[in-house]
mmCIF file of C-alpha atoms in Angstrom:
data_model
loop_
_atom_site.group_PDB
_atom_site.id
_atom_site.type_symbol
_atom_site.label_atom_id
_atom_site.label_comp_id
_atom_site.label_asym_id
_atom_site.label_seq_id
_atom_site.Cartn_x
_atom_site.Cartn_y
_atom_site.Cartn_z
ATOM 1 C CA UNK A 1 21.873 64.494 172.008
ATOM 2 C CA UNK A 2 21.682 62.066 169.098
ATOM 3 C CA UNK A 3 18.903 60.099 170.785
ATOM 4 C CA UNK A 4 16.817 63.269 171.090
ATOM 5 C CA UNK A 5 17.180 64.036 167.370
ATOM 6 C CA UNK A 6 16.237 60.463 166.477
ATOM 7 C CA UNK A 7 13.199 60.680 168.744
ATOM 8 C CA UNK A 8 12.236 63.997 167.139
ATOM 9 C CA UNK A 9 12.654 62.476 163.686
ATOM 10 C CA UNK A 10 10.466 59.510 164.621
ATOM 11 C CA UNK A 11 7.806 61.835 166.042
ATOM 12 C CA UNK A 12 7.911 63.917 162.862
ATOM 13 C CA UNK A 13 7.590 60.827 160.651
ATOM 14 C CA UNK A 14 4.746 59.515 162.792
ATOM 15 C CA UNK A 15 2.892 62.810 162.455
ATOM 16 C CA UNK A 16 3.386 62.851 158.680
ATOM 17 C CA UNK A 17 2.262 59.246 158.302
ATOM 18 C CA UNK A 18 -0.793 59.951 160.452
ATOM 19 C CA UNK A 19 -1.688 62.857 158.182
ATOM 20 C CA UNK A 20 -1.279 60.662 155.087
ATOM 21 C CA UNK A 21 -3.376 57.910 156.698
ATOM 22 C CA UNK A 22 -6.131 60.394 157.571
ATOM 23 C CA UNK A 23 -6.159 61.741 154.028
ATOM 24 C CA UNK A 24 -6.234 58.204 152.620
ATOM 25 C CA UNK A 25 -9.057 57.178 154.949
ATOM 26 C CA UNK A 26 -10.982 60.275 153.903
ATOM 27 C CA UNK A 27 -10.566 59.340 150.244
ATOM 28 C CA UNK A 28 -11.685 55.768 150.917
ATOM 29 C CA UNK A 29 -14.761 56.957 152.810
ATOM 30 C CA UNK A 30 -15.571 59.413 150.024
ATOM 31 C CA UNK A 31 -15.086 56.717 147.363
ATOM 32 C CA UNK A 32 -17.373 54.337 149.247
ATOM 33 C CA UNK A 33 -20.081 56.994 149.353
ATOM 34 C CA UNK A 34 -19.656 57.670 145.634
ATOM 35 C CA UNK A 35 -20.223 54.028 144.598
ATOM 36 C CA UNK A 36 -23.754 52.934 145.451
ATOM 37 C CA UNK A 37 -24.104 49.381 146.710
ATOM 38 C CA UNK A 38 -24.596 46.917 143.868
ATOM 39 C CA UNK A 39 -23.413 49.238 141.089
ATOM 40 C CA UNK A 40 -20.455 48.364 138.903
ATOM 41 C CA UNK A 41 -17.589 50.843 138.762
ATOM 42 C CA UNK A 42 -16.951 52.315 135.333
ATOM 43 C CA UNK A 43 -13.800 51.691 133.346
ATOM 44 C CA UNK A 44 -12.629 55.229 134.117
ATOM 45 C CA UNK A 45 -13.171 54.670 137.845
ATOM 46 C CA UNK A 46 -11.101 51.478 137.752
ATOM 47 C CA UNK A 47 -8.250 53.229 135.952
ATOM 48 C CA UNK A 48 -8.426 56.172 138.346
ATOM 49 C CA UNK A 49 -8.289 53.781 141.270
ATOM 50 C CA UNK A 50 -5.238 51.994 139.791
ATOM 51 C CA UNK A 51 -3.531 55.381 139.285
ATOM 52 C CA UNK A 52 -4.328 56.314 142.883
ATOM 53 C CA UNK A 53 -2.867 53.062 144.198
ATOM 54 C CA UNK A 54 0.334 53.661 142.196
ATOM 55 C CA UNK A 55 0.607 57.227 143.502
ATOM 56 C CA UNK A 56 0.022 56.118 147.101
ATOM 57 C CA UNK A 57 2.681 53.407 146.763
ATOM 58 C CA UNK A 58 5.186 56.016 145.616
ATOM 59 C CA UNK A 59 4.143 58.426 148.381
ATOM 60 C CA UNK A 60 5.044 55.866 151.052
ATOM 61 C CA UNK A 61 8.596 55.827 149.692
ATOM 62 C CA UNK A 62 8.972 59.526 150.493
ATOM 63 C CA UNK A 63 8.537 58.820 154.200
ATOM 64 C CA UNK A 64 9.891 55.322 154.709
ATOM 65 C CA UNK A 65 12.644 53.173 153.198
ATOM 66 C CA UNK A 66 11.571 51.964 149.760
ATOM 67 C CA UNK A 67 12.666 48.389 150.415
ATOM 68 C CA UNK A 68 9.842 48.033 152.965
ATOM 69 C CA UNK A 69 7.349 48.149 150.092
ATOM 70 C CA UNK A 70 9.177 46.274 147.371
ATOM 71 C CA UNK A 71 6.577 44.603 145.133
ATOM 72 C CA UNK A 72 7.818 45.127 141.573
ATOM 73 C CA UNK A 73 5.303 42.694 140.058
ATOM 74 C CA UNK A 74 2.373 44.566 141.607
ATOM 75 C CA UNK A 75 3.714 47.932 140.446
ATOM 76 C CA UNK A 76 4.102 46.503 136.923
ATOM 77 C CA UNK A 77 0.569 45.077 136.842
ATOM 78 C CA UNK A 78 -0.895 48.400 137.978
ATOM 79 C CA UNK A 79 1.177 50.329 135.416
ATOM 80 C CA UNK A 80 0.135 47.952 132.636
ATOM 81 C CA UNK A 81 -3.523 48.303 133.606
ATOM 82 C CA UNK A 82 -3.284 52.099 133.447
ATOM 83 C CA UNK A 83 -1.258 52.123 130.207
ATOM 84 C CA UNK A 84 -3.751 49.754 128.562
ATOM 85 C CA UNK A 85 -6.496 52.281 129.118
ATOM 86 C CA UNK A 86 -4.338 55.093 127.792
ATOM 87 C CA UNK A 87 -3.442 52.917 124.794
ATOM 88 C CA UNK A 88 0.218 53.611 125.414
ATOM 89 C CA UNK A 89 2.529 50.773 124.494
ATOM 90 C CA UNK A 90 4.734 49.693 127.373
ATOM 91 C CA UNK A 91 8.168 48.428 126.480
ATOM 92 C CA UNK A 92 10.454 46.595 128.877
ATOM 93 C CA UNK A 93 12.479 49.705 129.692
ATOM 94 C CA UNK A 94 9.356 51.685 130.642
ATOM 95 C CA UNK A 95 7.973 48.788 132.664
ATOM 96 C CA UNK A 96 11.262 48.358 134.534
ATOM 97 C CA UNK A 97 11.210 52.054 135.460
ATOM 98 C CA UNK A 98 7.678 51.659 136.861
ATOM 99 C CA UNK A 99 8.750 48.827 139.159
ATOM 100 C CA UNK A 100 11.392 50.802 141.074
ATOM 101 C CA UNK A 101 13.520 47.649 141.128
ATOM 102 C CA UNK A 102 16.879 46.784 139.599
ATOM 103 C CA UNK A 103 16.755 45.822 135.921
ATOM 104 C CA UNK A 104 17.640 42.174 136.543
ATOM 105 C CA UNK A 105 14.996 41.836 139.267
ATOM 106 C CA UNK A 106 12.390 43.480 137.041
ATOM 107 C CA UNK A 107 13.265 41.219 134.126
ATOM 108 C CA UNK A 108 12.856 38.141 136.339
ATOM 109 C CA UNK A 109 9.440 39.401 137.399
ATOM 110 C CA UNK A 110 8.457 40.077 133.793
ATOM 111 C CA UNK A 111 9.427 36.500 132.944
ATOM 112 C CA UNK A 112 7.464 35.177 135.914
ATOM 113 C CA UNK A 113 4.369 37.237 135.049
ATOM 114 C CA UNK A 114 4.605 35.883 131.508
ATOM 115 C CA UNK A 115 4.826 32.284 132.765
ATOM 116 C CA UNK A 116 1.739 32.944 134.898
ATOM 117 C CA UNK A 117 0.026 34.166 131.703
ATOM 118 C CA UNK A 118 -0.719 37.562 133.248
ATOM 119 C CA UNK A 119 1.175 39.503 130.583
ATOM 120 C CA UNK A 120 1.853 39.160 126.859
ATOM 121 C CA UNK A 121 5.146 39.970 125.185
ATOM 122 C CA UNK A 122 5.265 40.961 121.531
ATOM 123 C CA UNK A 123 8.560 41.377 119.715
ATOM 124 C CA UNK A 124 8.650 44.335 117.342
ATOM 125 C CA UNK A 125 9.114 42.850 113.837
ATOM 126 C CA UNK A 126 11.160 45.854 112.660
ATOM 127 C CA UNK A 127 13.425 45.995 115.716
ATOM 128 C CA UNK A 128 13.704 42.604 117.401
ATOM 129 C CA UNK A 129 15.419 44.207 120.409
ATOM 130 C CA UNK A 130 12.200 46.022 121.261
ATOM 131 C CA UNK A 131 9.570 44.049 123.167
ATOM 132 C CA UNK A 132 6.126 45.445 123.908
ATOM 133 C CA UNK A 133 4.489 44.281 127.136
ATOM 134 C CA UNK A 134 0.760 44.322 127.840
ATOM 135 C CA UNK A 135 -1.675 42.660 130.174
ATOM 136 C CA UNK A 136 -2.936 39.378 128.810
ATOM 137 C CA UNK A 137 -6.663 38.711 128.769
ATOM 138 C CA UNK A 138 -6.303 36.765 132.047
ATOM 139 C CA UNK A 139 -4.154 39.520 133.579
ATOM 140 C CA UNK A 140 -6.644 42.187 132.535
ATOM 141 C CA UNK A 141 -9.569 40.224 133.970
ATOM 142 C CA UNK A 142 -7.703 39.576 137.230
ATOM 143 C CA UNK A 143 -6.824 43.259 137.643
ATOM 144 C CA UNK A 144 -10.375 44.324 136.789
ATOM 145 C CA UNK A 145 -11.854 41.873 139.281
ATOM 146 C CA UNK A 146 -9.468 42.976 141.995
ATOM 147 C CA UNK A 147 -10.051 46.690 141.406
ATOM 148 C CA UNK A 148 -13.842 46.199 141.272
ATOM 149 C CA UNK A 149 -13.722 44.243 144.506
ATOM 150 C CA UNK A 150 -11.707 46.959 146.226
ATOM 151 C CA UNK A 151 -14.024 49.681 144.889
ATOM 152 C CA UNK A 152 -17.052 47.857 146.328
ATOM 153 C CA UNK A 153 -15.527 47.766 149.818
#
């Protein structure tokens, strides 16, 4: 009896994932049609694409175990790219919440991203406990280049 319910659950998950994949493929096809060959995506299109990637990453976690898709650094870079456009400061606490990883893991990734010069950290002069995080110039350029490349595909 238990095997039948597991099989039914797997079939249900497979059907749901197929529906998500079809919807995603439809969006990709539509996006490819919307961007003429050789044209550069606008800033708004890049931000929208980054937001879409973040939303799709979170959607996967509704159907499958979250630890299958554990990339806190990538989630942080996407969140920082989006927040930069919205001109919203991102502190460590907010960035950690975007990564869906334990605080200590997130802090290690923040340190690593800083060493790679992909992010900047600025200590608030009035409250030294508060640290604002943003994409560095190199991090911003890398994210832009990646998102443009994906948009062109």
